Tab-separated table of C-alpha atoms and ligand atoms in Angstrom:
chain	number	residue	atom	x	y	z
A	1	UNK	CA	10.598	-20.751	43.163
A	2	UNK	CA	7.357	-21.363	45.707
A	3	UNK	CA	4.505	-22.891	43.487
A	4	UNK	CA	2.679	-20.003	43.379
A	5	UNK	CA	5.589	-17.925	41.730
A	6	UNK	CA	5.293	-20.446	39.091
A	7	UNK	CA	1.228	-20.203	39.162
A	8	UNK	CA	1.202	-16.151	38.980
A	9	UNK	CA	4.043	-16.515	36.226
A	10	UNK	CA	2.142	-18.626	34.050
A	11	UNK	CA	-0.818	-16.706	34.561
A	12	UNK	CA	1.052	-13.629	33.146
A	13	UNK	CA	2.432	-15.733	30.223
A	14	UNK	CA	-0.973	-16.793	28.956
A	15	UNK	CA	-2.220	-13.187	29.612
A	16	UNK	CA	0.550	-12.360	27.686
A	17	UNK	CA	-0.291	-14.216	24.772
A	18	UNK	CA	-3.727	-12.981	23.812
A	19	UNK	CA	-2.484	-9.430	24.937
A	20	UNK	CA	-0.273	-9.296	22.244
A	21	UNK	CA	-2.806	-11.049	19.876
A	22	UNK	CA	-5.754	-9.011	20.303
A	23	UNK	CA	-8.637	-9.820	17.634
A	24	UNK	CA	-7.209	-7.243	14.191
A	25	UNK	CA	-9.696	-4.483	14.849
A	26	UNK	CA	-9.577	-2.752	11.138
A	27	UNK	CA	-11.961	-4.876	8.751
A	28	UNK	CA	-9.336	-4.922	5.219
A	29	UNK	CA	-6.661	-3.567	3.507
A	30	UNK	CA	-6.708	-1.600	1.190
A	31	UNK	CA	-3.407	-2.279	-1.068
A	32	UNK	CA	-2.465	0.717	-2.726
A	33	UNK	CA	-0.234	1.165	-6.134
A	34	UNK	CA	0.991	4.791	-7.296
A	35	UNK	CA	1.673	4.920	-11.071
A	36	UNK	CA	5.010	7.343	-11.314
A	37	UNK	CA	4.527	8.965	-14.831
A	38	UNK	CA	0.483	10.275	-13.175
A	39	UNK	CA	2.598	11.220	-9.559
A	40	UNK	CA	5.564	13.177	-11.470
A	41	UNK	CA	4.389	15.379	-13.963
A	42	UNK	CA	4.191	19.361	-14.740
A	43	UNK	CA	1.335	19.817	-12.087
A	44	UNK	CA	2.971	17.266	-9.841
A	45	UNK	CA	7.343	17.998	-9.365
A	46	UNK	CA	8.768	15.013	-8.158
A	47	UNK	CA	12.121	13.863	-7.063
A	48	UNK	CA	14.077	10.693	-7.990
A	49	UNK	CA	15.376	9.058	-5.338
A	50	UNK	CA	19.016	8.853	-4.419
A	51	UNK	CA	19.388	5.820	-6.305
A	52	UNK	CA	18.343	7.158	-9.578
A	53	UNK	CA	15.257	7.092	-12.106
A	54	UNK	CA	12.183	3.881	-11.014
A	55	UNK	CA	11.597	1.438	-13.415
A	56	UNK	CA	8.559	2.524	-15.304
A	57	UNK	CA	6.023	0.420	-13.319
A	58	UNK	CA	3.739	0.415	-10.252
A	59	UNK	CA	5.328	1.298	-7.177
A	60	UNK	CA	3.613	1.059	-3.900
A	61	UNK	CA	2.421	3.524	-2.110
A	62	UNK	CA	0.914	1.737	0.539
A	63	UNK	CA	-0.705	-1.300	2.486
A	64	UNK	CA	-3.565	0.629	4.515
A	65	UNK	CA	-6.085	-1.157	6.779
A	66	UNK	CA	-9.850	-0.040	6.513
A	67	UNK	CA	-12.733	0.021	7.783
A	68	UNK	CA	-16.265	-1.775	5.971
A	69	UNK	CA	-17.779	2.165	6.460
A	70	UNK	CA	-15.016	3.729	4.658
A	71	UNK	CA	-13.580	5.451	7.428
A	72	UNK	CA	-10.011	4.601	8.389
A	73	UNK	CA	-7.799	4.283	11.847
A	74	UNK	CA	-4.634	6.151	11.781
A	75	UNK	CA	-1.059	6.560	13.953
A	76	UNK	CA	-3.053	4.178	15.863
A	77	UNK	CA	0.391	3.318	18.027
A	78	UNK	CA	3.447	6.224	18.560
A	79	UNK	CA	5.442	4.192	21.028
A	80	UNK	CA	5.779	1.423	17.970
A	81	UNK	CA	8.430	3.634	16.032
A	82	UNK	CA	9.634	3.123	12.620
A	83	UNK	CA	13.309	0.805	12.831
A	84	UNK	CA	15.039	0.380	9.978
A	85	UNK	CA	17.570	-2.485	11.344
A	86	UNK	CA	14.219	-4.377	11.697
A	87	UNK	CA	13.590	-4.752	7.090
A	88	UNK	CA	17.338	-4.713	6.689
A	89	UNK	CA	16.750	-7.654	4.402
A	90	UNK	CA	13.827	-6.045	2.355
A	91	UNK	CA	15.549	-2.861	2.170
A	92	UNK	CA	16.598	-3.022	-2.080
A	93	UNK	CA	13.311	-5.100	-3.222
A	94	UNK	CA	11.929	-2.068	-1.312
A	95	UNK	CA	13.610	0.544	-3.122
A	96	UNK	CA	13.115	-1.264	-6.200
A	97	UNK	CA	8.588	-1.868	-5.046
A	98	UNK	CA	8.323	1.223	-3.031
A	99	UNK	CA	10.376	3.937	-4.326
A	100	UNK	CA	9.693	7.476	-2.996
A	101	UNK	CA	8.926	10.109	-5.440
A	102	UNK	CA	9.083	12.921	-2.467
A	103	UNK	CA	11.405	15.795	-2.391
A	104	UNK	CA	14.074	16.022	-1.680
A	105	UNK	CA	15.349	13.581	-3.185
A	106	UNK	CA	16.304	10.845	-0.601
A	107	UNK	CA	16.585	7.026	-0.439
A	108	UNK	CA	13.219	6.279	0.679
A	109	UNK	CA	13.173	5.465	4.451
A	110	UNK	CA	10.992	8.631	5.077
A	111	UNK	CA	8.350	7.473	2.511
A	112	UNK	CA	8.586	3.380	4.064
A	113	UNK	CA	8.682	5.850	7.792
A	114	UNK	CA	5.307	7.335	7.190
A	115	UNK	CA	3.619	4.674	6.191
A	116	UNK	CA	4.647	2.356	8.813
A	117	UNK	CA	3.579	4.738	11.408
A	118	UNK	CA	0.656	6.147	9.604
A	119	UNK	CA	-0.731	2.442	8.851
A	120	UNK	CA	1.386	-0.215	9.383
A	121	UNK	CA	0.623	0.782	13.027
A	122	UNK	CA	-2.598	0.127	12.880
A	123	UNK	CA	-2.023	-3.235	11.791
A	124	UNK	CA	0.166	-4.647	14.720
A	125	UNK	CA	-2.604	-6.948	16.183
A	126	UNK	CA	-1.671	-9.264	13.146
A	127	UNK	CA	1.439	-8.313	11.384
A	128	UNK	CA	4.831	-6.529	12.842
A	129	UNK	CA	7.060	-4.433	11.408
A	130	UNK	CA	8.682	-6.920	9.020
A	131	UNK	CA	6.002	-8.898	8.359
A	132	UNK	CA	4.117	-5.251	7.106
A	133	UNK	CA	6.818	-4.569	4.367
A	134	UNK	CA	7.322	-8.180	3.460
A	135	UNK	CA	3.418	-8.618	2.800
A	136	UNK	CA	3.348	-6.182	0.771
A	137	UNK	CA	6.006	-6.840	-1.319
A	138	UNK	CA	4.452	-10.130	-1.808
A	139	UNK	CA	1.307	-8.384	-2.775
A	140	UNK	CA	2.730	-6.548	-5.515
A	141	UNK	CA	4.479	-9.822	-6.505
A	142	UNK	CA	1.174	-11.592	-6.704
A	143	UNK	CA	-0.735	-8.258	-8.880
A	144	UNK	CA	1.698	-7.316	-11.614
A	145	UNK	CA	-0.474	-5.014	-12.610
A	146	UNK	CA	1.827	-3.537	-15.573
A	147	UNK	CA	1.987	-6.724	-17.084
A	148	UNK	CA	-1.691	-7.212	-16.998
A	149	UNK	CA	-2.844	-4.017	-18.314
A	150	UNK	CA	0.237	-4.436	-21.245
A	151	UNK	CA	-1.335	-7.842	-21.862
A	152	UNK	CA	-4.753	-6.237	-22.564
A	153	UNK	CA	-3.464	-4.019	-25.059
A	154	UNK	CA	-3.338	-1.325	-22.185
A	155	UNK	CA	0.431	0.243	-22.542
A	156	UNK	CA	1.581	3.806	-20.676
A	157	UNK	CA	2.000	5.553	-23.571
A	158	UNK	CA	0.046	8.729	-23.299
A	159	UNK	CA	-2.829	7.268	-25.161
A	160	UNK	CA	-6.460	7.471	-23.503
A	161	UNK	CA	-7.998	3.927	-22.263
A	162	UNK	CA	-11.685	3.272	-21.614
A	163	UNK	CA	-12.149	2.861	-17.669
A	164	UNK	CA	-14.041	-0.132	-17.729
A	165	UNK	CA	-11.642	-2.061	-19.712
A	166	UNK	CA	-8.658	-1.643	-16.976
A	167	UNK	CA	-10.699	-2.350	-14.557
A	168	UNK	CA	-11.780	-5.369	-16.702
A	169	UNK	CA	-8.283	-6.389	-17.556
A	170	UNK	CA	-6.873	-6.311	-13.566
A	171	UNK	CA	-10.228	-8.493	-12.706
A	172	UNK	CA	-10.167	-10.751	-14.964
A	173	UNK	CA	-6.178	-11.560	-13.577
A	174	UNK	CA	-6.665	-11.113	-9.970
A	175	UNK	CA	-10.013	-12.293	-9.642
A	176	UNK	CA	-11.707	-9.257	-7.951
A	177	UNK	CA	-12.864	-5.449	-8.729
A	178	UNK	CA	-9.773	-3.040	-8.331
A	179	UNK	CA	-10.462	0.994	-6.920
A	180	UNK	CA	-8.931	3.166	-9.814
A	181	UNK	CA	-7.921	6.659	-8.712
A	182	UNK	CA	-7.243	9.859	-10.655
A	183	UNK	CA	-5.756	12.922	-11.196
A	184	UNK	CA	-5.533	15.676	-13.495
A	185	UNK	CA	-1.786	17.080	-15.348
A	186	UNK	CA	-1.674	20.178	-16.102
A	187	UNK	CA	-3.651	19.936	-19.067
A	188	UNK	CA	-6.529	18.787	-16.996
A	189	UNK	CA	-7.059	15.483	-19.034
A	190	UNK	CA	-7.921	12.940	-16.209
A	191	UNK	CA	-4.897	10.006	-15.750
A	192	UNK	CA	-5.015	7.111	-14.192
A	193	UNK	CA	-2.418	7.823	-10.671
A	194	UNK	CA	-3.023	4.792	-8.104
A	195	UNK	CA	-4.963	1.504	-8.143
A	196	UNK	CA	-6.190	0.085	-5.473
A	197	UNK	CA	-6.923	-3.626	-4.635
A	198	UNK	CA	-8.631	-5.226	-0.847
A	199	UNK	CA	-6.537	-7.740	0.910
A	200	UNK	CA	-7.901	-9.746	4.014
A	201	UNK	CA	-7.015	-8.681	7.083
A	202	UNK	CA	-4.032	-11.589	7.037
A	203	UNK	CA	-2.523	-9.372	4.810
A	204	UNK	CA	-2.220	-11.842	2.333
A	205	UNK	CA	-5.103	-12.534	0.452
A	206	UNK	CA	-6.943	-10.963	-2.334
A	207	UNK	CA	-10.141	-10.161	-1.789
A	208	UNK	CA	-13.624	-8.350	-2.915
A	209	UNK	CA	-13.476	-4.968	-1.712
A	210	UNK	CA	-16.272	-4.321	0.994
A	211	UNK	CA	-16.200	-0.825	-0.223
A	212	UNK	CA	-14.127	1.297	-3.033
A	213	UNK	CA	-12.467	4.456	-2.883
A	214	UNK	CA	-13.731	7.335	-4.952
A	215	UNK	CA	-11.826	7.536	-7.679
A	216	UNK	CA	-13.000	10.762	-9.528
A	217	UNK	CA	-12.605	8.808	-12.874
A	218	UNK	CA	-14.110	9.729	-15.960
A	219	UNK	CA	-14.807	6.693	-18.782
A	220	UNK	CA	-11.897	7.709	-20.139
A	221	UNK	CA	-8.394	8.325	-18.744
A	222	UNK	CA	-5.131	8.430	-19.930
A	223	UNK	CA	-2.067	6.501	-19.291
A	224	UNK	CA	0.792	8.716	-19.101
A	225	UNK	CA	4.164	8.044	-20.170
A	226	UNK	CA	7.059	7.346	-17.632
B	1	LIG	P1	-5.663	11.894	-0.274
B	1	LIG	O1	-6.636	13.324	0.305
B	1	LIG	O2	-4.473	12.027	-1.022
B	1	LIG	O3	-6.617	11.016	-1.471
B	1	LIG	O4	-5.114	10.715	0.695
B	1	LIG	C1	-4.137	11.293	1.494
B	1	LIG	C2	-3.634	10.306	2.594
B	1	LIG	O5	-4.685	9.583	3.508
B	1	LIG	C3	-3.262	8.815	1.612
B	1	LIG	O6	-2.229	8.846	1.730
B	1	LIG	C4	-3.320	8.348	3.311
B	1	LIG	O7	-2.464	8.191	4.092
B	1	LIG	C5	-4.732	8.300	3.389
B	1	LIG	N1	-6.086	7.720	2.898
B	1	LIG	C6	-6.513	8.510	2.094
B	1	LIG	N2	-7.879	7.627	1.723
B	1	LIG	C7	-7.733	6.459	1.744
B	1	LIG	C8	-9.055	5.547	2.714
B	1	LIG	O8	-9.729	5.267	2.041
B	1	LIG	N3	-7.921	4.678	3.412
B	1	LIG	C9	-6.810	4.506	4.260
B	1	LIG	N4	-6.704	3.966	4.771
B	1	LIG	N5	-6.237	5.641	4.353
B	1	LIG	C10	-6.647	6.454	3.405
B	2	LIG	P1	-0.444	9.548	3.048
B	2	LIG	O1	-0.483	10.011	3.961
B	2	LIG	O2	-0.441	10.284	1.661
B	2	LIG	O3	-0.397	7.910	2.795
B	2	LIG	O4	1.326	9.264	2.719
B	2	LIG	C1	2.136	10.561	1.540
B	2	LIG	C2	3.339	11.045	2.543
B	2	LIG	O5	4.169	10.118	2.203
B	2	LIG	C3	3.614	12.552	2.388
B	2	LIG	O6	3.744	13.130	3.146
B	2	LIG	C4	4.734	12.432	0.738
B	2	LIG	O7	5.097	13.176	1.084
B	2	LIG	C5	5.571	11.373	1.846
B	2	LIG	N1	5.556	10.495	0.486
B	2	LIG	C6	6.833	10.272	0.016
B	2	LIG	N2	7.060	9.526	-1.333
B	2	LIG	C7	5.912	9.440	-1.892
B	2	LIG	C8	5.934	8.637	-2.955
B	2	LIG	O8	6.451	8.074	-3.932
B	2	LIG	N3	4.294	9.208	-3.091
B	2	LIG	C9	3.168	9.262	-2.352
B	2	LIG	N4	2.431	10.034	-2.442
B	2	LIG	N5	3.760	10.003	-1.016
B	2	LIG	C10	5.090	10.099	-0.444
């Protein structure tokens, strides 16, 4: 190839390095876990995945890029469609740790596809599809929320617990304050629904939240059975 051709080729490769890895365009992630006992109750009918009733454990809802002012990007790249062949090695772990509770019952791919397309495509500057799901699974391993809570005497037994006690138990274990979100059951009891933990832009390290989600929890909340 002529010298000029080589030069142009190298220039394109050099540019490609930067084009494929631009500066991240978000400030941090929310790693969001859902308690199935609050996702499924008489107020909110749910369906178990085709593989059966999920474990009585927090399940992943998503890993959501966010801005420091509380706003967030979504559906950032319609060209980057969910491709199940890229995560085939993770499927059994996803079924266990990221179960879907939507109706009608399905395997979970719809939930994962939705989360990838709505949120994952907004962090493609730092991780591809496989890394997105792998990082979420690793984060769940790092923070075993159910174990953390039960170690502090906070059990999913329909009992009412002090919100601050729940938050402190998690903070003592992971070093950072979580966001806690509640919803209401059919008797209008406020119950523990989702827990948010903030994660740095690499998607691997917990951080203090730049902004906490509005949680709608009173001082005492029910931890429903599942
Ligand atoms: P909801 O209105 O039920 O709180 O949230 C609906 C959906 O909007 C969530 O499942 C999530 O996809 C998105 N969402 C809500 N709040 C936030 C937020 O603070 N940050 C991000 N990144 N997404 C959010
Ligand atoms: P969001 O936009 O709220 O992050 O995602 C919620 C979407 O995922 C809804 O369309 C919902 O039907 C679907 N979905 C599937 N399985 C689940 C689940 O287990 N929990 C929640 N919150 N949404 C689910």
